[in-house]
C-alpha positions as a LaTeX table, in Angstrom:
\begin{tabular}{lrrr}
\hline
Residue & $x$ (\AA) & $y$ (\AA) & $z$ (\AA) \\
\hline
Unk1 & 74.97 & 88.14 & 87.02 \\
Unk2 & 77.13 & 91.43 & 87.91 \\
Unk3 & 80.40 & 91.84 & 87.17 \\
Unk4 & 81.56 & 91.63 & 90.75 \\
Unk5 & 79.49 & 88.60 & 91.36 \\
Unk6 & 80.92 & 87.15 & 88.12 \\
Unk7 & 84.53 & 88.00 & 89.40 \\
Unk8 & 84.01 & 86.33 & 92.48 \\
Unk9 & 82.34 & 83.43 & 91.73 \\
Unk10 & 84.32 & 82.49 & 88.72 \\
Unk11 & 87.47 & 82.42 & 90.92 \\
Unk12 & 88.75 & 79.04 & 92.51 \\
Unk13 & 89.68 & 80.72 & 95.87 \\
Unk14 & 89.42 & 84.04 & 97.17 \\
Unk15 & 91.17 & 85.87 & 99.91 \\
Unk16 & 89.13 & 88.55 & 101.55 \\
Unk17 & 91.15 & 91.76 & 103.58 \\
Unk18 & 88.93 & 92.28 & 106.91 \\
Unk19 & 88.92 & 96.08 & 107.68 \\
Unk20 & 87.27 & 98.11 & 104.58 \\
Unk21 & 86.29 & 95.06 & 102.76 \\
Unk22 & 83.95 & 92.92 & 105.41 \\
Unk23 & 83.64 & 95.40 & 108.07 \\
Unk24 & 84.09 & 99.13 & 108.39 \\
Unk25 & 86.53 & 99.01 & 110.94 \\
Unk26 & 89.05 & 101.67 & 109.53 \\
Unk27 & 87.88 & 104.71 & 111.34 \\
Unk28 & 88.31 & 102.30 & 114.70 \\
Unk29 & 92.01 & 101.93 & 113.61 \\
Unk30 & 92.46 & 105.25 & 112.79 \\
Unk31 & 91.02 & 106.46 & 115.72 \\
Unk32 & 93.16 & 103.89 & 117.88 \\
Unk33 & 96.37 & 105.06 & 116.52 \\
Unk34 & 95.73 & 108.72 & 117.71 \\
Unk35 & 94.50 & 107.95 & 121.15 \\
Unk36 & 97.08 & 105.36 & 121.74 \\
Unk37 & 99.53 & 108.26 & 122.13 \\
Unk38 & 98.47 & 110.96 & 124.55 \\
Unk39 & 99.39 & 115.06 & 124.70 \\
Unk40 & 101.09 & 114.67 & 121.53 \\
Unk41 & 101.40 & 117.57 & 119.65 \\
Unk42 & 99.15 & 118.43 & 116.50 \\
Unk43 & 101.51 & 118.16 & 113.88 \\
Unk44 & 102.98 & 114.60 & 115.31 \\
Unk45 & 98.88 & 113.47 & 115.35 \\
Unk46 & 98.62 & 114.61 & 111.31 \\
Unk47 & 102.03 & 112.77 & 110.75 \\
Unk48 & 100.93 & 109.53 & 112.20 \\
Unk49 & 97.68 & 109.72 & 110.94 \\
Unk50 & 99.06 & 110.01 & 107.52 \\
Unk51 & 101.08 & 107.37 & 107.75 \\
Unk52 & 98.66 & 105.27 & 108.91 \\
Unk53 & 96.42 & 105.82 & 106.09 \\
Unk54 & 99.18 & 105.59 & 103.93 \\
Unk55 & 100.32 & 102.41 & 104.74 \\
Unk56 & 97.14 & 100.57 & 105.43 \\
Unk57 & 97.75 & 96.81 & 105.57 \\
Unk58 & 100.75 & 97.25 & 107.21 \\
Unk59 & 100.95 & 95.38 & 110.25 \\
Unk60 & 100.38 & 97.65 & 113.88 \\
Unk61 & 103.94 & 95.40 & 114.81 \\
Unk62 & 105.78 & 97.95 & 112.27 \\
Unk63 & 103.96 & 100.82 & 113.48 \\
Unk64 & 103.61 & 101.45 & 116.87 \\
Unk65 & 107.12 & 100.73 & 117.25 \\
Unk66 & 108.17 & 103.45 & 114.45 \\
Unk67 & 105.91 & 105.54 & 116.22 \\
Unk68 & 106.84 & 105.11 & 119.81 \\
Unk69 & 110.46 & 105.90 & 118.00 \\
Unk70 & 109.17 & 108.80 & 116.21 \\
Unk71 & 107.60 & 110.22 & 119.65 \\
Unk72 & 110.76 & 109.42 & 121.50 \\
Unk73 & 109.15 & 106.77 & 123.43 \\
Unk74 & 111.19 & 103.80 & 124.71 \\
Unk75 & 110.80 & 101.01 & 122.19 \\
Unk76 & 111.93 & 97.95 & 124.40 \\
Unk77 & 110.32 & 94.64 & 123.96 \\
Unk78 & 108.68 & 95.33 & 127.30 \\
Unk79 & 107.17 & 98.95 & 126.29 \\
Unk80 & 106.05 & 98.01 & 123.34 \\
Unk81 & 104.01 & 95.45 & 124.12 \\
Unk82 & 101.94 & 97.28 & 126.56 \\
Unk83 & 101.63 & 100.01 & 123.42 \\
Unk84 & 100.52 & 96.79 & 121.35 \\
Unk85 & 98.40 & 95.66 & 124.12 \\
Unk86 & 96.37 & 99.05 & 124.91 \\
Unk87 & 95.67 & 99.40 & 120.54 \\
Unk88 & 93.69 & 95.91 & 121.10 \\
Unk89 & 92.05 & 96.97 & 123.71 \\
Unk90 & 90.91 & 100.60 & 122.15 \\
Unk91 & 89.92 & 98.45 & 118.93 \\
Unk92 & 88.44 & 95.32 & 119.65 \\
Unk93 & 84.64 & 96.69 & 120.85 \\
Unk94 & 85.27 & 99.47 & 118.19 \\
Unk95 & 85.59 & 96.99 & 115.02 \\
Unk96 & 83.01 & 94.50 & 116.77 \\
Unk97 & 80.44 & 97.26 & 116.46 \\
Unk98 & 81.36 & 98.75 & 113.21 \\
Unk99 & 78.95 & 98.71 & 110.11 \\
Unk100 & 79.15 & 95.90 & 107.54 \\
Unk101 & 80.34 & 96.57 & 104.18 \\
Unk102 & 77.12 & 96.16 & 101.97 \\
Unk103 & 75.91 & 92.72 & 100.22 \\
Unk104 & 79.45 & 90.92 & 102.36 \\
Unk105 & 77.55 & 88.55 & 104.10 \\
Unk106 & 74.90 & 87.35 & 101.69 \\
Unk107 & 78.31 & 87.28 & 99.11 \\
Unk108 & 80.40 & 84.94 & 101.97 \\
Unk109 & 77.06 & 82.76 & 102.68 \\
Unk110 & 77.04 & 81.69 & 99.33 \\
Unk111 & 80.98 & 80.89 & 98.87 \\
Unk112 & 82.87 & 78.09 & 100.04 \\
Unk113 & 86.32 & 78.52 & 99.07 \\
Unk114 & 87.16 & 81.96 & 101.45 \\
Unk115 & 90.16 & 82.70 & 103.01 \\
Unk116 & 90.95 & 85.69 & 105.49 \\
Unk117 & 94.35 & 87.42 & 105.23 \\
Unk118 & 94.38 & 90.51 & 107.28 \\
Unk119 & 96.83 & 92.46 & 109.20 \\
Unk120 & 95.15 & 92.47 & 112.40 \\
Unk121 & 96.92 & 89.97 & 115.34 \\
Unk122 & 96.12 & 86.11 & 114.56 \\
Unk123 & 94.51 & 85.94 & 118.35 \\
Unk124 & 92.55 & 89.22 & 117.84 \\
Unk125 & 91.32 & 88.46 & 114.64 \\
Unk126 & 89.90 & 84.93 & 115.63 \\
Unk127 & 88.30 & 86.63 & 118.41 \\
Unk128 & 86.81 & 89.06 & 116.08 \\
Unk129 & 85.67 & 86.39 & 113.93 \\
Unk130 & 83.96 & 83.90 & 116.75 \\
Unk131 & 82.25 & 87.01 & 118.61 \\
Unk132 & 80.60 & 88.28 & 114.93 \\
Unk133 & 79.91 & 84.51 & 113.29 \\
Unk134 & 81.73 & 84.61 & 110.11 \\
Unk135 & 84.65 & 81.97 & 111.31 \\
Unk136 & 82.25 & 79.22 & 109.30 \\
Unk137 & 82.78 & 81.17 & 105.95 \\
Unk138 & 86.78 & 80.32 & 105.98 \\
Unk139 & 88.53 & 77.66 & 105.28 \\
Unk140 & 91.40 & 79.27 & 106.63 \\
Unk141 & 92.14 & 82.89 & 108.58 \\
Unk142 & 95.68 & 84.54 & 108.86 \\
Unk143 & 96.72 & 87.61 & 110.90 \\
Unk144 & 99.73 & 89.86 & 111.42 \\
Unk145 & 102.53 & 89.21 & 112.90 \\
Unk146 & 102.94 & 87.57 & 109.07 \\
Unk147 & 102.57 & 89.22 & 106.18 \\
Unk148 & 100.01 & 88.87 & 103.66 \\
Unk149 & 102.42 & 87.33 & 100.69 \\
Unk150 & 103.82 & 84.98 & 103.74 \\
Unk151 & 100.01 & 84.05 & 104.49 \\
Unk152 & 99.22 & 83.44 & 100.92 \\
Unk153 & 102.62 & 81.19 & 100.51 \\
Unk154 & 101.72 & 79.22 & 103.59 \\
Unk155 & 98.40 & 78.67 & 101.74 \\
Unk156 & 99.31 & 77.35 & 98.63 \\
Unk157 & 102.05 & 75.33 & 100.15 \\
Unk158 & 101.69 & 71.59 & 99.02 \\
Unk159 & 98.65 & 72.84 & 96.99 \\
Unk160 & 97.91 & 72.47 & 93.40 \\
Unk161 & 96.10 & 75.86 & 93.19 \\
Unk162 & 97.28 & 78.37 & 89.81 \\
Unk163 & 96.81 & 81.62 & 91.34 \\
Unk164 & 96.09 & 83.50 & 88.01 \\
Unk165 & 92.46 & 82.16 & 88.78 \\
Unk166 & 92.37 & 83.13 & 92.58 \\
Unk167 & 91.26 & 86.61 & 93.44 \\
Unk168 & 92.67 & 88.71 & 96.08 \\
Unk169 & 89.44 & 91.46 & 97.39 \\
Unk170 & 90.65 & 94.03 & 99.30 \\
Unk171 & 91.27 & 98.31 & 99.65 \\
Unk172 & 95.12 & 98.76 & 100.48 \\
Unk173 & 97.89 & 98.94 & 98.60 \\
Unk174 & 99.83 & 96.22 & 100.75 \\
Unk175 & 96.67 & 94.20 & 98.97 \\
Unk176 & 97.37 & 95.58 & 95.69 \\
Unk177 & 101.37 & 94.37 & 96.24 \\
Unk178 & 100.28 & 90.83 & 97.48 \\
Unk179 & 97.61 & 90.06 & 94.30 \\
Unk180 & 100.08 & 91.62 & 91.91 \\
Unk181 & 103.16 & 89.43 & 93.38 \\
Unk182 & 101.38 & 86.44 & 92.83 \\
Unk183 & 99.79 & 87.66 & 89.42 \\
Unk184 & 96.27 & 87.26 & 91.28 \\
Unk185 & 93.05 & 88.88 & 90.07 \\
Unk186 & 91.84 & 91.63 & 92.34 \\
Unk187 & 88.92 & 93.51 & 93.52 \\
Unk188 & 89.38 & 97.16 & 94.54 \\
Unk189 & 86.44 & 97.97 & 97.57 \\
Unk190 & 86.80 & 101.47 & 97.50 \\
Unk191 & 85.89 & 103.93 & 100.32 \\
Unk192 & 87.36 & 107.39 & 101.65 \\
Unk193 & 90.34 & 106.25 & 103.59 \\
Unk194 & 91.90 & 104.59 & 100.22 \\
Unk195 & 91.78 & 107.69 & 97.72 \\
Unk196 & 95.22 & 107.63 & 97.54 \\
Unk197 & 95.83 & 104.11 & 96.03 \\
Unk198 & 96.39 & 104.08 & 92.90 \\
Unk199 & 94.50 & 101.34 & 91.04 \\
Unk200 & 95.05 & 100.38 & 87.43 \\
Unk201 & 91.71 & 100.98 & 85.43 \\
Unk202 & 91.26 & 97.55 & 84.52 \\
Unk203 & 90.48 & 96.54 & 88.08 \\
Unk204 & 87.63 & 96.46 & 88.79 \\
Unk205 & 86.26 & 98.88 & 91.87 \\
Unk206 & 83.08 & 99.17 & 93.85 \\
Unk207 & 81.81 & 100.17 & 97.00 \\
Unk208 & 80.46 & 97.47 & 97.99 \\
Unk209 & 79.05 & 93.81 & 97.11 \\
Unk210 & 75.25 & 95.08 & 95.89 \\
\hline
\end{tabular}
């Protein structure tokens, strides 16, 4: 057996990131977050790309409001849910078509103790999930507006689970923080929007689940 199948299958429960890990969707997002906001300047498009990429796993509820403040753009509750709205729409077909990460699915057919903690919206993400036919792999599937430690602490609450054995799979650093604040194991799925995380080397990293 592999080392990543080893990992994985050794663990008592695993929680899976969605964009990067089981689909990739993060050229959609990035692509979202620079349309979203039109006859911007070039310098304001690097600057939110950056921080985009930057602070993947961070919730699009923290960003397009920093944004829209960044821009100058009226942040009321009303505004920015039609800013929140229009991302969806711009993403949805976008991650729905988007390549799967290699070996995922024959790696999630085989498990039964899966649960999805991403930072897309709870409604979007189970819409994602029922339109592409992976909702059967979870036991359980959390999305933004909470974050991924509050997902995990929902998780374990009432249950006799010792994280140490759990494994967290996923390519952010707001992953990274999450597996590390509940002393989880964690696989690193590398790609070229997550150069910048730093990664002890003990961790182990691949590209993918072959």
């Amino acid at each position: 057996m592999s080392d990543i199948k080893e990992l994985i299958f050794s663990s008592k429960i695993i929680f899976w990131d969605f964009d990067g890990v089981i689909k990739k969707s993060n050229q959609v997002k990035n692509d979202a977050f620079l349309n979203l906001f039109e006859d911007i300047k070039k310098e304001q498009k690097e600057y939110i790309l950056s921080h985009h990429i930057n602070n993947q796993g961070l919730s699009r509820f923290k960003k397009i409001p920093y944004y829209m403040e960044y821009l100058g753009i009226e942040t009321k509750e009303s505004n920015v849910q039609a800013y929140l709205n229009r991302f969806s729409e711009l993403v949805f077909d976008g991650v729905i078509n988007s390549d799967w990460v290699e070996g995922v699915l024959e790696i999630l057919s085989e498990l039964d103790k899966s649960i999805l903690i991403t930072a897309t919206p709870q409604d979007e993400i189970e819409r994602i999930i029922e339109k592409i036919e992976i909702g059967k792999f979870f036991k359980k599937v959390y999305g933004s507006p909470k974050t991924k430690i509050e997902c995990v602490e929902d998780f374990i609450e009432s249950k006799d689970i010792n994280l140490n054995s759990c494994l967290f799979i996923g390519d952010s650093k707001s992953d990274l923080q999450c597996a590390n604040h509940f002393d989880m194991k964690f696989l690193f799925i590398k790609n070229e929007y997550n150069k910048h995380v730093i990664v002890d080397e003990d961790i182990l990293q691949v590209e993918n689940f072959l």
